Coordinates of C-alpha atoms in Angstrom, one line a residue:
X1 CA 16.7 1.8 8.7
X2 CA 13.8 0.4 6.9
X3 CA 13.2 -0.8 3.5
X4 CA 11.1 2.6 3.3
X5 CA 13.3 5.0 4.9
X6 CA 16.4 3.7 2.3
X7 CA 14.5 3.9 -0.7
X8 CA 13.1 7.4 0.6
X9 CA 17.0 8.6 0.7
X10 CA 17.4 7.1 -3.1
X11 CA 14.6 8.2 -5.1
X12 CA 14.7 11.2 -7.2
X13 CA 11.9 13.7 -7.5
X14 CA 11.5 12.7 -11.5
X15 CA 11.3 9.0 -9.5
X16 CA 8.9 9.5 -7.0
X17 CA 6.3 11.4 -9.6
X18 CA 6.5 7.9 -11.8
X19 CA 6.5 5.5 -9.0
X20 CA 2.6 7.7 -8.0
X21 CA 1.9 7.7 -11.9
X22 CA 2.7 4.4 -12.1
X23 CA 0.2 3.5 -8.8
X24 CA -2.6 5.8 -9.7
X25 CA -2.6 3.6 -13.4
X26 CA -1.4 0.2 -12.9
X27 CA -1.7 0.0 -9.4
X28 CA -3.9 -0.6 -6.1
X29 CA -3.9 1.6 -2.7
X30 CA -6.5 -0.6 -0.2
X31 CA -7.2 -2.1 2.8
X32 CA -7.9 -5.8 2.3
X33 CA -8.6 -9.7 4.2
X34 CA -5.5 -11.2 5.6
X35 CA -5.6 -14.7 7.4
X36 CA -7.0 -15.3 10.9
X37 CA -10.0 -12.6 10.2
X38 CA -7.2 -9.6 10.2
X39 CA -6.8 -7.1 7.8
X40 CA -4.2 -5.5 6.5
X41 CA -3.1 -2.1 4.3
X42 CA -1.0 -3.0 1.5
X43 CA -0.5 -0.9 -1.8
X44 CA 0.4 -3.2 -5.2
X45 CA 1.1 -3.0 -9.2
X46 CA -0.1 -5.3 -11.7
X47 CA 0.9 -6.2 -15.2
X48 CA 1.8 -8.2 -17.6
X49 CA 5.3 -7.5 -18.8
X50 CA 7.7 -9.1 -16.2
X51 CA 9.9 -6.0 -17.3
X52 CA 7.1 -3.2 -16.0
X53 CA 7.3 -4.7 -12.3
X54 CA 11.1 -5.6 -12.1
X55 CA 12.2 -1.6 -13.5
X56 CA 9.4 -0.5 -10.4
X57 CA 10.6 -2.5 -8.3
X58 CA 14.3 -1.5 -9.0
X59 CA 12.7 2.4 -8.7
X60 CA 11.2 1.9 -4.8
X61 CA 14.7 0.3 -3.8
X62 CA 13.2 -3.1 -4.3
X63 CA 11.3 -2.3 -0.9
X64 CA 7.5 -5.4 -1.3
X65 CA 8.0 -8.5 -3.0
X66 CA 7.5 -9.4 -6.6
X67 CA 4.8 -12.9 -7.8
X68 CA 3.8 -14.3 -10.6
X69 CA 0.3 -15.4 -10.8
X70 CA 0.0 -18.0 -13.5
X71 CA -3.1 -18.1 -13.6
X72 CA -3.7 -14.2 -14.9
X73 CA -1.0 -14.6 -16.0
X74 CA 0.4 -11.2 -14.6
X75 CA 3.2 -10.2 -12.4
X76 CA 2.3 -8.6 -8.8
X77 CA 4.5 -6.0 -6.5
X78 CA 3.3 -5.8 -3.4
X79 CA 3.8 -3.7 -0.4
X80 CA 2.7 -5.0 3.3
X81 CA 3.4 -3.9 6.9
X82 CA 2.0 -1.2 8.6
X83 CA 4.6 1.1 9.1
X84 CA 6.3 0.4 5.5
X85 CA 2.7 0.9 3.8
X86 CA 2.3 3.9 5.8
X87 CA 6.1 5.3 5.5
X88 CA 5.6 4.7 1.6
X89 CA 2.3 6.1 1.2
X90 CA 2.7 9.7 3.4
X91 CA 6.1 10.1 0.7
X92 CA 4.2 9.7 -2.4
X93 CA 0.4 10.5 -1.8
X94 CA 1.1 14.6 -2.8
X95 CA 2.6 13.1 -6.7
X96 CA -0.4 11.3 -6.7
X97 CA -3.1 12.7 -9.4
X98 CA -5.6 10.2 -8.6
X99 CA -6.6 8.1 -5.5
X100 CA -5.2 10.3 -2.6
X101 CA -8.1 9.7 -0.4
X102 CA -7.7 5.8 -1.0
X103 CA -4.0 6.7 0.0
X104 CA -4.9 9.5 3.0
X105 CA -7.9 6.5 4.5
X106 CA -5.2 4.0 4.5
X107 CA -2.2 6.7 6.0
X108 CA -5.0 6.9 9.1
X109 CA -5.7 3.4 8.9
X110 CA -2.2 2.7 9.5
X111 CA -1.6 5.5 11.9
X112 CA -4.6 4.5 13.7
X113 CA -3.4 0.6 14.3
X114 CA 0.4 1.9 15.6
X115 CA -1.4 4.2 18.2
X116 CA -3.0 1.3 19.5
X117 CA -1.3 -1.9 19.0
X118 CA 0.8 -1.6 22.2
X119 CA 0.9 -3.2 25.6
X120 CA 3.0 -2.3 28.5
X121 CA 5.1 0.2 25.6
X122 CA 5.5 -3.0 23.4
X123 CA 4.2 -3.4 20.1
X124 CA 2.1 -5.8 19.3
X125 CA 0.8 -8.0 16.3
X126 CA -2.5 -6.0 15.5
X127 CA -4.9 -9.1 16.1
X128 CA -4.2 -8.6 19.2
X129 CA -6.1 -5.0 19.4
X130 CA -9.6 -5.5 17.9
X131 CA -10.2 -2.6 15.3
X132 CA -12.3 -0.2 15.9
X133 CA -15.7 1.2 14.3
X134 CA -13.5 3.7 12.8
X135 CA -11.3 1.2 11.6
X136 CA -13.6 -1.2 9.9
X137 CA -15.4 1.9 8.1
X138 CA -12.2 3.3 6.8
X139 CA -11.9 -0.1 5.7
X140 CA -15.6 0.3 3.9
X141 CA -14.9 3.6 2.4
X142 CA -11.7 1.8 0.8
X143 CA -13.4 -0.7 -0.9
X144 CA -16.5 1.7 -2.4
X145 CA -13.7 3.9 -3.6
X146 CA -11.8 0.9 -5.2
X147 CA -14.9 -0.2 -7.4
X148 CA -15.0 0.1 -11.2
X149 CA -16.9 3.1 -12.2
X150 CA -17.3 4.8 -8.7
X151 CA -18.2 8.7 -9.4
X152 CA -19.4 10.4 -6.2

């Protein structure tokens, strides 16, 4: 059992309609750069108050990891892995009252690179499986949603 499916069998309903309130204010639902030219879904919450992202990450069964960014001076939860992103996304993306397509894009994203990212029935690390057109404009369609001020 994964991170996902535990925190899944925890969470309350009350729970899981903060834990989307909290994403669809403070947080970030994307598709970004990862090192060796890969990239990668992830979902993450930002703030300030150390005490914010600690009580979050308490609520999602402290499933991602928790940094501090001196620099910004802000504190960063952050979930990674496509299954977990995808697991924690297709729970959550109905209590969501604002960016579901961000999270729907990156629930086919993630779908998308587990269909393919297998050799001989193995799975495999998804550099090894270029992405696809598909793949790369989903990633597109992530970041134009993601911008400041974006009405369509």
């Amino acid at each position: 059992m994964n991170d996902i499916e535990c925190f899944i069998e925890l969470v309350s309903d009350k729970e899981k309609k903060a834990i989307a309130w909290t994403i669809a204010a403070e947080g970030c639902i994307t598709i970004s750069n990862a090192s060796g030219g890969n990239i990668r879904p992830l979902v993450e919450v930002s703030n300030t108050k150390e005490v914010f992202i600690s009580k979050f990450h308490s609520m999602v069964g402290y499933a991602g990891n928790v940094y501090y960014y001196k620099k910004s001076n802000a504190y960063l939860w952050i979930l990674t892995g496509i299954p977990l992103v995808k697991s924690f996304l297709e729970y959550i993306v109905d209590e969501l009252p604002i960016k579901q397509e961000q999270a729907e894009i990156v629930i086919a994203f993630c779908a998308s690179r587990m269909s393919r990212n297998f050799n001989n029935g193995k799975q495999v690390r998804g550099r090894c499986c270029p992405y696809s057109n598909e793949e790369l404009s989903m990633r597109e369609r992530i970041r134009f949603l993601n911008r400041r001020g974006v009405v369509e």
